[in-house]
Coordinates of C-alpha atoms (C1' of nucleotides) in Angstrom, one line a residue:
Chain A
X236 CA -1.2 29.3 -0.2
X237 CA -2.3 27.8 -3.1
X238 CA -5.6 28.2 -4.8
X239 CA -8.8 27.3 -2.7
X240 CA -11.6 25.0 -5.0
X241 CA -15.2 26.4 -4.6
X242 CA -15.9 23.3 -2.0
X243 CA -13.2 24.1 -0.3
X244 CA -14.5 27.9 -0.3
X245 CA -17.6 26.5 0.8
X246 CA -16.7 24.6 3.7
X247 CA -14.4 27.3 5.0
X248 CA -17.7 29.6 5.0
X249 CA -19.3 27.1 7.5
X250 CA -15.9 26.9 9.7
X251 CA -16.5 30.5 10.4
X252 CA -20.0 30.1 10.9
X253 CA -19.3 27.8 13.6
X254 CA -16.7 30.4 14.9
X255 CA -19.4 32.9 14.6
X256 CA -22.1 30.6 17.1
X257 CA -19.0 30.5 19.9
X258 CA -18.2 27.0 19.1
X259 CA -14.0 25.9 18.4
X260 CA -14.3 23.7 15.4
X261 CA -10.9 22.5 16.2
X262 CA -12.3 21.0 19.8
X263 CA -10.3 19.4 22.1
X264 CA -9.9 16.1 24.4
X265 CA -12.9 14.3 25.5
X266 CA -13.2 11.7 28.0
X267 CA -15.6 9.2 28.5
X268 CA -15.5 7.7 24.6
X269 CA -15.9 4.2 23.7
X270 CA -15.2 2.5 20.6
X271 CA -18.2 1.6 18.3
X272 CA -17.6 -2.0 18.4
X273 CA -17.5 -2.0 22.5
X274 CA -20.7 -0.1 22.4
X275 CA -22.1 -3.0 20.0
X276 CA -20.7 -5.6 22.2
X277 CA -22.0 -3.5 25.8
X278 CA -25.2 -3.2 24.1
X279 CA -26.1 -7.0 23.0
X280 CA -25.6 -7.7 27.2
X281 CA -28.9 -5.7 27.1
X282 CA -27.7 -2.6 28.8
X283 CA -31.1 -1.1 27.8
X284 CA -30.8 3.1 28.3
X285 CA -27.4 3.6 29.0
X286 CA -25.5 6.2 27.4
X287 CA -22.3 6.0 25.2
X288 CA -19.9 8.4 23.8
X289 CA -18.4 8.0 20.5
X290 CA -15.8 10.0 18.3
X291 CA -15.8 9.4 14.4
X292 CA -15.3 10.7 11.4
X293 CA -19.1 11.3 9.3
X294 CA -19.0 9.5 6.5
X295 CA -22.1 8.8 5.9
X296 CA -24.7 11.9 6.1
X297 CA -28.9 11.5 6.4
X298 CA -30.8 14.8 6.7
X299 CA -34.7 14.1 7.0
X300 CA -35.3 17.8 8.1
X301 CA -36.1 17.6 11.9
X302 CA -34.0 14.2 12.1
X303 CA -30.1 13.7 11.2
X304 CA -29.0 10.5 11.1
X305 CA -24.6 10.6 10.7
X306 CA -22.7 7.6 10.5
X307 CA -19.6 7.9 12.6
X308 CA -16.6 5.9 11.9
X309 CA -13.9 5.1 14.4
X310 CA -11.1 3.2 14.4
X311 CA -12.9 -0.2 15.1
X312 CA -15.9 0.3 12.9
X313 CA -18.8 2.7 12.4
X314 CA -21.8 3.6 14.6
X315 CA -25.1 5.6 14.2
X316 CA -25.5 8.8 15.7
X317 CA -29.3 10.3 15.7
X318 CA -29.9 14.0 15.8
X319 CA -33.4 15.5 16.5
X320 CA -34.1 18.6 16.6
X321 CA -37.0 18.1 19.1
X322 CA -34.2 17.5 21.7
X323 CA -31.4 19.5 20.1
X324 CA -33.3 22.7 19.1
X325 CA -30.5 25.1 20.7
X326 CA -27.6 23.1 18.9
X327 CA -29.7 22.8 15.6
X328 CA -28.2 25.6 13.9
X329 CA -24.5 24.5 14.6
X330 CA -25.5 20.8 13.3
X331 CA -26.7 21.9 10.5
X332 CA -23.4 23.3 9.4
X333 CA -21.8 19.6 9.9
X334 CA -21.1 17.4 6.6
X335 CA -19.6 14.5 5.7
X336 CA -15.8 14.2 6.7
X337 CA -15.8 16.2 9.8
X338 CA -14.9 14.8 13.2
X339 CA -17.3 15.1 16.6
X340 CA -18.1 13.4 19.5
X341 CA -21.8 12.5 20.6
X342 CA -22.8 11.6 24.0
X343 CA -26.3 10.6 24.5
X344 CA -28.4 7.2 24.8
X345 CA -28.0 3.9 23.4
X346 CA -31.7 3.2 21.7
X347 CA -32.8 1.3 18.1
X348 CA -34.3 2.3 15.0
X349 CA -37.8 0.6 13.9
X350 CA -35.4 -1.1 11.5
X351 CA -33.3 -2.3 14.7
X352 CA -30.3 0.5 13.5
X353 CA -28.0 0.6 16.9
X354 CA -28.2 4.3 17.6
X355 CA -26.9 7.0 20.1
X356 CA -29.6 9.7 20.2
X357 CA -27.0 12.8 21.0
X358 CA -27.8 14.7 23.9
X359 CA -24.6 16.3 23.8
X360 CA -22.3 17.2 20.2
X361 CA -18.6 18.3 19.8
X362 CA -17.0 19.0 16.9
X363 CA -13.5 18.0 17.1
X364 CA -12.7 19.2 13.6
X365 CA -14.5 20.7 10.7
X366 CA -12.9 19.2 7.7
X367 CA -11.8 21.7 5.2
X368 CA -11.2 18.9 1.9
X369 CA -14.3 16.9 0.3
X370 CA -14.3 13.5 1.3
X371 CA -14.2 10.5 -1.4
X372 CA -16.9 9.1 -2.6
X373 CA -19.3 7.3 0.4
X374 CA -19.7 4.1 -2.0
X375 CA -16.5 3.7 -4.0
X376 CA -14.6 5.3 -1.7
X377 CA -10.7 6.2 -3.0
X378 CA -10.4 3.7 -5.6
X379 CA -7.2 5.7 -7.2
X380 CA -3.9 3.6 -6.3
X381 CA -1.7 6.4 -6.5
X382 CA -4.3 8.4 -4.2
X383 CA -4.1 5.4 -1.9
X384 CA -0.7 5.8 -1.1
X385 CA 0.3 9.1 -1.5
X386 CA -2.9 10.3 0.8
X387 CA -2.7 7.0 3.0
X388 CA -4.5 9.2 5.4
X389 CA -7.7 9.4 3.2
X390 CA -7.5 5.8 2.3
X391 CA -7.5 4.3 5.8
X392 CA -10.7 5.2 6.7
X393 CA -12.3 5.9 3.3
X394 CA -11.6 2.0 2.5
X395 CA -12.7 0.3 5.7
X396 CA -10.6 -3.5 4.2
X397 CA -7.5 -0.7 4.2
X398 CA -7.6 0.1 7.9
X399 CA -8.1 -3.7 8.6
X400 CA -5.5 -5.1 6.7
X401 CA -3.2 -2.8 8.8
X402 CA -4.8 -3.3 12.1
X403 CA -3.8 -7.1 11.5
X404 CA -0.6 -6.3 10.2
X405 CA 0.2 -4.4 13.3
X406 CA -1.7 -7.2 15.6
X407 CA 0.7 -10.0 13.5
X408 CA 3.8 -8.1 14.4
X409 CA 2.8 -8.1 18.2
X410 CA 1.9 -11.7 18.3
X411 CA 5.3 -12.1 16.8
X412 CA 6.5 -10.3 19.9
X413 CA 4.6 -12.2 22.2
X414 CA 5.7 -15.7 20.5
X415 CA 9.2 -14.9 20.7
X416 CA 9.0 -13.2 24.4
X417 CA 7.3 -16.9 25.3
X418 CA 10.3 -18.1 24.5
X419 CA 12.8 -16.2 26.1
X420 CA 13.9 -13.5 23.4
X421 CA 15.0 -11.2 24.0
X422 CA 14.8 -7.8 21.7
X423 CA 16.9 -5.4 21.0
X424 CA 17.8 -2.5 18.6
X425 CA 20.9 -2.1 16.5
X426 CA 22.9 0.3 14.3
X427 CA 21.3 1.4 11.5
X428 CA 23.7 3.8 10.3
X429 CA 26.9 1.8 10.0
X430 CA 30.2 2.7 9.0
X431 CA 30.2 -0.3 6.6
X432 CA 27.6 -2.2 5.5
X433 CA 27.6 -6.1 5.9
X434 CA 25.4 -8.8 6.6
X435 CA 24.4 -9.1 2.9
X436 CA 24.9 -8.5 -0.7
X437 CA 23.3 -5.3 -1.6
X438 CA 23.8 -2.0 -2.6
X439 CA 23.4 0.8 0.4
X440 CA 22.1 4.2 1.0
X441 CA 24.6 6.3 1.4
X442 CA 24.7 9.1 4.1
X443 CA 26.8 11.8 5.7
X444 CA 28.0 12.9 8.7
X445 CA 28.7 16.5 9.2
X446 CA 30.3 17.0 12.7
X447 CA 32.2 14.0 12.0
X448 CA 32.7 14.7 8.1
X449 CA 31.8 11.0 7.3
X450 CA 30.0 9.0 5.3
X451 CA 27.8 6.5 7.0
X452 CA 25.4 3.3 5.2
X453 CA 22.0 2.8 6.2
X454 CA 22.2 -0.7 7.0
X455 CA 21.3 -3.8 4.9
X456 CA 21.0 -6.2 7.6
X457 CA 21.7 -6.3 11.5
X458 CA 23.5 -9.9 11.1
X459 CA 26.7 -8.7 12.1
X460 CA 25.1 -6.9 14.9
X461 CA 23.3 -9.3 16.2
X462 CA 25.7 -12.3 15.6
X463 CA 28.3 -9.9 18.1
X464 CA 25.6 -9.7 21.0
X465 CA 25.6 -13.5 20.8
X466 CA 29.3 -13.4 21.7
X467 CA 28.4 -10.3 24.6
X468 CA 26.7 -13.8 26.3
X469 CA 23.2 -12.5 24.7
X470 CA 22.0 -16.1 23.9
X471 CA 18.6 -15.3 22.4
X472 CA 18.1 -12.1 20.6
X473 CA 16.0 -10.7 18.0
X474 CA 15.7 -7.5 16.0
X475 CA 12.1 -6.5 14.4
X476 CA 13.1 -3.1 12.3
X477 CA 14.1 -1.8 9.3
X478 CA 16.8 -2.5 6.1
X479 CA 17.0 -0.4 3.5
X480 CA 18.6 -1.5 0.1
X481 CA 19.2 1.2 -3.1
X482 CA 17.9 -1.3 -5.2
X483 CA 15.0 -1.9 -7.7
X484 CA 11.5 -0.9 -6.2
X485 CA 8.7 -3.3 -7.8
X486 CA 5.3 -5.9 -6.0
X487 CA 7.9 -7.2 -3.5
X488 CA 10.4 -4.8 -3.2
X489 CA 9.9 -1.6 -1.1
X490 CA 13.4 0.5 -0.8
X491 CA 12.9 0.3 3.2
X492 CA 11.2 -2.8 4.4
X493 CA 11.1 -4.8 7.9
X494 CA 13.3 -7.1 8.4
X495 CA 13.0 -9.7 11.5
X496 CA 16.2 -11.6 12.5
X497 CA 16.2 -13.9 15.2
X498 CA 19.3 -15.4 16.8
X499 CA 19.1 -18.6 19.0
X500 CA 22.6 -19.6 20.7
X501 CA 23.5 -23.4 20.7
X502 CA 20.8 -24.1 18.4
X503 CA 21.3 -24.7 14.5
X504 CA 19.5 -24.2 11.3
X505 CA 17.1 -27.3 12.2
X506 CA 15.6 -25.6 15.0
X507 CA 15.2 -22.5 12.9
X508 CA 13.2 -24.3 10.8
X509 CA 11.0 -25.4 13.3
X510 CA 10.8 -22.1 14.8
X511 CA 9.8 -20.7 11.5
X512 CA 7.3 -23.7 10.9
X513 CA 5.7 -22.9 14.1
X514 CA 5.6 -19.1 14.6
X515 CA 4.1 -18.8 11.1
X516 CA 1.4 -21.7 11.6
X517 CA 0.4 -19.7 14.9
X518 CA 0.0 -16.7 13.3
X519 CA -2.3 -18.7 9.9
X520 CA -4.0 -20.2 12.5
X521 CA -5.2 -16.8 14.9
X522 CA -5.2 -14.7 11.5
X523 CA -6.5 -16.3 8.5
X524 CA -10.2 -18.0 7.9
X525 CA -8.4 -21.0 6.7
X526 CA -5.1 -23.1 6.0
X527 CA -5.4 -21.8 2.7
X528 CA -5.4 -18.9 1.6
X529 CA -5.6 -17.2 -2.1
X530 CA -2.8 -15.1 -3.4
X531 CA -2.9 -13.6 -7.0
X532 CA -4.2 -16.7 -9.2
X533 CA -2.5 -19.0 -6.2
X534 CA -3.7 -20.8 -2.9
X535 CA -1.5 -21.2 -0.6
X536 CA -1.5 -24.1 1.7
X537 CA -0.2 -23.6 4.7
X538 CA -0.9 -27.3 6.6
X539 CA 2.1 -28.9 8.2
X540 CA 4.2 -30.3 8.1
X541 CA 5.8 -28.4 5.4
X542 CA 8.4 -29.8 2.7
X543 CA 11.4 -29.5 3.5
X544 CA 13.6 -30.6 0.4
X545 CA 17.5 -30.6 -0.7
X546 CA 18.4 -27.9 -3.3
X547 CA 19.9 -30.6 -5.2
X548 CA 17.0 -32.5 -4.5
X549 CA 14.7 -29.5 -6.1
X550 CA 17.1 -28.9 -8.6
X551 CA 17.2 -32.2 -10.6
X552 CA 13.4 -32.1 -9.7
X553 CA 12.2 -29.1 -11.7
X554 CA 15.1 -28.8 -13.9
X555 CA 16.3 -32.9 -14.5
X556 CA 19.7 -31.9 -13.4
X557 CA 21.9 -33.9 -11.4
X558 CA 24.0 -30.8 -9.4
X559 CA 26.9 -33.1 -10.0
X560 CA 26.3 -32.7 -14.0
X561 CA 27.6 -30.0 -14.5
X562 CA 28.2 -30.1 -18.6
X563 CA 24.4 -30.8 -18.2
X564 CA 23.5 -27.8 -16.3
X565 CA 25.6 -25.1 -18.2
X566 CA 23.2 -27.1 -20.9
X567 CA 20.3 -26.4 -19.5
X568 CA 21.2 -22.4 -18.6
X569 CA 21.5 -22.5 -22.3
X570 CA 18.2 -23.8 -23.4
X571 CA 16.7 -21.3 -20.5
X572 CA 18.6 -18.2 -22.0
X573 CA 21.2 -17.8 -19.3
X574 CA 24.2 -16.0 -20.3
X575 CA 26.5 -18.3 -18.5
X576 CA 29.8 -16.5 -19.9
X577 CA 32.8 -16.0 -17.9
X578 CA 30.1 -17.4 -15.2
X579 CA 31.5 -19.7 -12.0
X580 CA 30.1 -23.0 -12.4
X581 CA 28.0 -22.8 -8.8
X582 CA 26.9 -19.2 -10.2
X583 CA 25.3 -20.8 -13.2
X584 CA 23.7 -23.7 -11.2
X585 CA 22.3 -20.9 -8.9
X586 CA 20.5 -19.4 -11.9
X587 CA 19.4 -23.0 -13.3
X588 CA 17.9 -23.4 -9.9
X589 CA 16.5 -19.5 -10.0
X590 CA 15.2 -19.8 -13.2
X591 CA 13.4 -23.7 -12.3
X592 CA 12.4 -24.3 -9.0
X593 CA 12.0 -20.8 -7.1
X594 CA 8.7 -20.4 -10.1
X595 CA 7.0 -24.0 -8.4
X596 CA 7.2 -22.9 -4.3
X597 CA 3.7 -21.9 -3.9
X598 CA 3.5 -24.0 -0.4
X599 CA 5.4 -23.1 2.1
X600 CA 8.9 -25.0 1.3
X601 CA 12.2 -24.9 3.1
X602 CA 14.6 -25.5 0.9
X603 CA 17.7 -26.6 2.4
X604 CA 21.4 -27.2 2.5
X605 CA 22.6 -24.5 -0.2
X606 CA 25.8 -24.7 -2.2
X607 CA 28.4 -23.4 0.4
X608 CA 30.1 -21.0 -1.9
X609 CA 27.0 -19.0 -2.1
X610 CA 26.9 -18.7 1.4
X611 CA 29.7 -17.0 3.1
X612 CA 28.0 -16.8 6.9
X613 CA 27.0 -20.1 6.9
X614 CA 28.9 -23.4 8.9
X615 CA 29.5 -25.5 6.2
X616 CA 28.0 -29.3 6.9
X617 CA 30.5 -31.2 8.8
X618 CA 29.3 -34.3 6.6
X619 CA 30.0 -32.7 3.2
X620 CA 31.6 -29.4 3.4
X621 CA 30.7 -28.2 0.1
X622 CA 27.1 -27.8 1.1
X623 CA 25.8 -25.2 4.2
X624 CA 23.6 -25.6 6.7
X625 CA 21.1 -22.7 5.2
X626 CA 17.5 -23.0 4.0
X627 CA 15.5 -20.7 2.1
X628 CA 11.5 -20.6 3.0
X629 CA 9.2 -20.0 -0.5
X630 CA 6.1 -19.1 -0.1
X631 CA 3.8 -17.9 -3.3
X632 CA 6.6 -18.0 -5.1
X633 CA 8.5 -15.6 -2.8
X634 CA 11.6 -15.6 -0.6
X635 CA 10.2 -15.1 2.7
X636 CA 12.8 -16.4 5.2
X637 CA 16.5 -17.0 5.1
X638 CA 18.6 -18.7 8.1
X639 CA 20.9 -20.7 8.8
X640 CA 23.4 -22.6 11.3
X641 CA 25.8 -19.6 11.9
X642 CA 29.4 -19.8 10.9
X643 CA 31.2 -18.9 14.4
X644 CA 35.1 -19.8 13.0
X645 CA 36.9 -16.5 12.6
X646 CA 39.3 -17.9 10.1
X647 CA 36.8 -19.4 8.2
X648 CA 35.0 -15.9 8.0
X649 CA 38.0 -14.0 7.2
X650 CA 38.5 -16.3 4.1
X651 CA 34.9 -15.9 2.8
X652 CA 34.9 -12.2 3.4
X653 CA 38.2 -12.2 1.6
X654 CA 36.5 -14.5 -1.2
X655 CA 33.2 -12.2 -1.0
X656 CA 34.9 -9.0 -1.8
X657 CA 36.5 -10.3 -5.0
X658 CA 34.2 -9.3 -7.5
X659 CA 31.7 -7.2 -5.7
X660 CA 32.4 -3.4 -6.2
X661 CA 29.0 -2.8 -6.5
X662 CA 27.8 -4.0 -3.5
X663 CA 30.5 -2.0 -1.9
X664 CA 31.5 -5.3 0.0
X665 CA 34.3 -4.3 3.4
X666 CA 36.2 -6.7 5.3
X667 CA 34.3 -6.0 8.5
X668 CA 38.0 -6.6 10.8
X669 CA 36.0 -5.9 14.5
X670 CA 33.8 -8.8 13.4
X671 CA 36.1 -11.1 13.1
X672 CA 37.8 -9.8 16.2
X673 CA 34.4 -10.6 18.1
X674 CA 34.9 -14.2 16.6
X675 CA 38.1 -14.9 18.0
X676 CA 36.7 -14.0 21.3
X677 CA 34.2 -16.8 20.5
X678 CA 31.1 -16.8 19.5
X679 CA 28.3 -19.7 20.2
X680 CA 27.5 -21.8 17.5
X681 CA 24.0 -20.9 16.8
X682 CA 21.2 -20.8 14.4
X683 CA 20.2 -17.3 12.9
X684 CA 17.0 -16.3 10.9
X685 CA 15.9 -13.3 8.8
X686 CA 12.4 -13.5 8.2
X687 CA 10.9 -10.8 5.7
X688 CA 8.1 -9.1 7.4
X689 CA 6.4 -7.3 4.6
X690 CA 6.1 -9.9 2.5
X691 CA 4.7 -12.6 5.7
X692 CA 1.9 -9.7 6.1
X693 CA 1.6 -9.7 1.8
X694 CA 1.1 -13.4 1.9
X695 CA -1.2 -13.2 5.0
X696 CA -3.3 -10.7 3.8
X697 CA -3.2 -12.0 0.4
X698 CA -2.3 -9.0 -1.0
X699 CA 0.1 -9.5 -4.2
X700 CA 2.1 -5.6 -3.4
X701 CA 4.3 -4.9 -1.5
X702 CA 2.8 -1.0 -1.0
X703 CA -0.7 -2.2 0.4
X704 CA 0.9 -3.8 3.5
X705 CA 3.4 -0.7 4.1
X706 CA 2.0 2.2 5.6
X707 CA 3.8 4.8 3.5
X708 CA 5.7 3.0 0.5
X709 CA 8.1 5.3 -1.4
X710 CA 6.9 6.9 -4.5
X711 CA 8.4 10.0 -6.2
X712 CA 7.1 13.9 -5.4
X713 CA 4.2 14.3 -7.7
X714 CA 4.1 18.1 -8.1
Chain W
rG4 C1' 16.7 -0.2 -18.1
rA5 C1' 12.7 -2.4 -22.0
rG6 C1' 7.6 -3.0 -23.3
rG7 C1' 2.4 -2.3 -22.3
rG8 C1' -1.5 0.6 -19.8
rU9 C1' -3.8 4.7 -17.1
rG10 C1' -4.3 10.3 -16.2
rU11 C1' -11.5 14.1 -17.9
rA12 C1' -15.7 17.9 -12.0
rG13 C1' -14.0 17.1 -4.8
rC14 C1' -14.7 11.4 -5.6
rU15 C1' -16.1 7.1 -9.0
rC16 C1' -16.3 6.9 -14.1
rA17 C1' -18.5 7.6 -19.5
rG18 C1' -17.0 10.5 -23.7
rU19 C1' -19.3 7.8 -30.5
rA20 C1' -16.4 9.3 -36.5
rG21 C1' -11.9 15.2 -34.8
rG22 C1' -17.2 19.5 -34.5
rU23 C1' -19.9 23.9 -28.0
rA24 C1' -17.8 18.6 -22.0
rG25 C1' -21.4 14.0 -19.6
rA26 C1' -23.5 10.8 -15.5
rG27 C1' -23.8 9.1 -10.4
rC28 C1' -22.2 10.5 -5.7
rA29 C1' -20.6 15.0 -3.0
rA30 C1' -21.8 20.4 -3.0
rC31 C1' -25.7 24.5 -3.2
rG32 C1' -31.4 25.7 -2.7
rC33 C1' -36.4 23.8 -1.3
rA34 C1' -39.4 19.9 1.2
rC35 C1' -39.4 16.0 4.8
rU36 C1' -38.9 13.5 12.8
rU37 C1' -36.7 6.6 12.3
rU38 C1' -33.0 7.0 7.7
rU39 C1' -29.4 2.8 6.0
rA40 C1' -25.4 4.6 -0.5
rA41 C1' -32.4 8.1 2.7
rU42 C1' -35.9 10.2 -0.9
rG43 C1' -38.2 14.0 -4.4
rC44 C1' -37.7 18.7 -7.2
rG45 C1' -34.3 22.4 -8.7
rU46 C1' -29.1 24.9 -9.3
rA47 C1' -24.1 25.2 -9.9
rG48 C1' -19.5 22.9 -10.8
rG49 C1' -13.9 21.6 -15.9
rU50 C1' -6.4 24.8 -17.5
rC51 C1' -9.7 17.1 -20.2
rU52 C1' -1.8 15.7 -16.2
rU53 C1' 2.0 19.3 -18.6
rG54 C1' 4.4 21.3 -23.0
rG55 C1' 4.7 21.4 -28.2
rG56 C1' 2.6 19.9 -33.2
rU57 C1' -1.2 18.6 -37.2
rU58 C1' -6.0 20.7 -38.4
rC59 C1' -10.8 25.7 -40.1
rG60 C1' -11.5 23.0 -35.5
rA61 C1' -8.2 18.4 -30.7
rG62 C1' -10.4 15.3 -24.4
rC63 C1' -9.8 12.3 -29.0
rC64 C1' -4.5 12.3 -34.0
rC65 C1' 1.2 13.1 -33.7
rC66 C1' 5.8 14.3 -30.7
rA67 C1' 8.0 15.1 -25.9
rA68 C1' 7.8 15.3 -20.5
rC69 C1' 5.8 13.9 -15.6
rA70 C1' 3.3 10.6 -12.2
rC71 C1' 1.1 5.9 -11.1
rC72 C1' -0.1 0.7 -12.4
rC73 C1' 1.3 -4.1 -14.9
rU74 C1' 5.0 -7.4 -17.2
rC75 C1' 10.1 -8.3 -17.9
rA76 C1' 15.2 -7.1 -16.5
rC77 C1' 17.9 -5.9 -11.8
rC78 C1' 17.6 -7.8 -6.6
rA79 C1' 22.2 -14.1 -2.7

RNA sequence: GAGGGUGUAGCUCAGUAGGUAGAGCAACGCACUUUUAAUGCGUAGGUCUUGGGUUCGAGCCCCAACACCCUCACCA
């Protein structure tokens, strides 16, 4: 073990003082307990004299000599326990040895303070565990970032609008599942070790095998998965879990995050949009005080409908390009500092358009049909193949959503994946052969949509990193 | 990967010009039966992130390392 601090000392004295009265300070279940805000919301009916139990953590600690008043706080909020010794003179000793940070249960009557306090005076007290490490401070509670995240445990309930933002986060998610159950999803879990990893362009985790002595990739996406159900006759499917890229962790990157994808058979990137458009405006509308709402030095307006715009359109619109132009563009890369050498001409656009419009999307904007070389999933428009049915959602400047109408010709996809792994080492880009094989057994033409969940809850929290709406993000071993 | 910032008591933070380390909260002791960050009086609490260096003397100056934050780069 390593060293004990004097507090620590301290507290470990009254542990065995609470051994020493016969009573376990590691207690165990108890039945009957209400959360605080249900006793709140019993009480306004006027339930005058009726008893309530309640478990919480004390974090708030009032000794007036004959009278304790704690302050419990639960999961849902925080309520008054009062202690007097008048009614509690055989437990008095054993309450006295409680402090801030340890757990108990109090059972006893619902009654007010002369300043109208909603208190349980405790007939009956259990502690559930004696806390060994000193609490953060009651009024600043952890303020330390690093703390925050590394002791996520401490900050939850030592930073009330911590526990909240996650409690939404959490309730978002299962209105997500209720929105797409509504609508006959159905969901369902796939690989996430893969033999190869496809779906997108990123670099994997790599991991091994031992009784099989092979390496396997964490995946980067479930496309290929899901897009294979979809020929299994699964017509609406969607996955809500987790990708994990070996790439740069920074405000919107988290080495893990949750990815949705969503695939709709017989449908087409159109109806993804409007999926998108709708789900999201549901969950603005049952989560957030407003239509707007303030991210960083932004506000964010989320009223419908929302632009939808051409990426040419966009392009000559924040950059004065015509797409067409492109002695103009290679230009304009110049003037922005793009090193444009040895660069494909629809590589340089991309970064023009990168570089120009992708800073202006604070509203929520679809931006749609992409170049079609930059999008080797994607059906191509039947109108003008050199642009694909894809669009891009920006919102607060961020990528939140990428779909599009799903490329279901198997020769098509064997020449893009062909084309894709030209080029790519890095990504550690494989012909996927049994996905193509699912194609030729036909697969539905169909819309598909990845939807980036960390950063919905970010912008619906308004929270501008990526690690306040992750439970645990990454960080390196501090010791 | 580059630049900037932060690291001092359990927590939140001060620390002047390089000269014995400070406050509030928490803790400990005493008082107090309706408090709301309870109050009053008193006590104790430190490897100043780590390792070097300069100096008679370093929390402070210099070098290096570590962690975190921010900006940029990377990231379809």
């Amino acid at each position: 073990m390593e060293e004990v601090s004097k507090l620590e000392q301290q507290r470990q004295e009254k542990l065995e003082k609470i051994k020493a009265l016969g009573v376990d300070p590691y207690g165990s279940r108890m039945d009957g307990l209400e959360l605080s805000t249900d006793i709140r919301a019993k009480y306004q009916e006027g339930v005058e004299g009726q008893k309530a139990s309640c478990a919480g953590r004390i974090v708030l600690h009032r000794d007036i000599g004959k009278l304790i008043f704690m302050t419990l706080r639960d999961s849902s909020g925080t309520m008054q326990a009062g202690l007097s010794k008048g009614q509690l003179g055989d437990k008095w000793e054993l309450i006295k040895l409680l402090e801030l940070g340890d757990l108990v249960g109090v059972r006893g009557q619902l009654g007010r303070t002369k300043t109208g306090e909603l208190t349980i005076w405790v007939e009956e007290i259990k502690v559930l565990a004696k806390a060994l490490s000193q609490p953060p401070e009651k009024w600043h509670g952890l303020s330390d970032v690093e703390a925050r995240y590394r002791q996520r445990y401490v900050d939850l309930w030592a930073n009330p609008e911590s526990m909240e933002r996650f409690k939404k986060r959490i309730a978002i998610v299962a209105s997500i599942r209720q929105f797409l159950s509504q609508r006959g999803f159905m969901e369902v879990e796939t690989p996430m070790m893969q033999s190869q990893a496809g779906g997108a362009a990123a670099k994997p985790f790599i991991t091994h095998h031992n009784a099989l002595d092979m390496d396997l990739f964490m995946r980067i996406a479930p496309e290929l998965y899901l897009k294979r159900l979809l020929v299994g006759g699964m017509e609406k499917v969607y996955e809500i879990n987790r990708n994990f890229r070996n790439e740069g962790i920074d405000t919107s990157h988290n080495p893990e995050f949750t990815m949705m994808e969503i695939y709709q058979a017989y449908a087409d990137y159109n109806i993804m949009m409007d999926l998108t458009e709708a789900m999201v405006s549901s969950l603005v509308e049952k989560y957030c005080e407003s239509k707007t709402i303030a991210f960083g030095d932004m506000n964010i307006d989320f009223s419908t409908p929302w632009r939808r715009a051409t990426y040419a359109e966009l392009l000559k619109e924040h950059s004065g390009c015509d797409i067409s132009d492109i002695a103009a563009i290679r230009e304009k890369a110049k003037q922005l500092g793009i090193n444009c050498v040895n660069k494909d001409d629809w590589v340089v656009i991309n970064d023009v358009f990168e570089e120009t419009v992708e800073e202006s999307l604070v509203n929520p904007t679809f931006v749609i049909d992409y170049p079609a070389v930059l999008c080797p999933l994607t059906k191509r428009k039947t109108s003008d193949p050199q642009w694909a049915e894809r669009f891009e959602l920006f919102i607060g400047r961020m990528e939140l959503a990428n779909a599009y109408t799903e490329l279901n010709d198997p020769a098509v996809q064997y020449e893009n994946f062909k084309i894709q792994l030209r080029g790519q080492d890095e990504t550690m880009a494989t012909m996927d052969d049994d996905f193509i094989t699912a194609l030729k057994y036909g697969m539905p033409p169909a819309g598909g949509l990845g939807v980036g969940i960390d950063r919905l809850m970010m912008v619906l929290t308004g929270v501008k990193s990526i690690r306040d709406v992750v439970l645990f993000p990454l960080l390196k071993p501090n010791a």
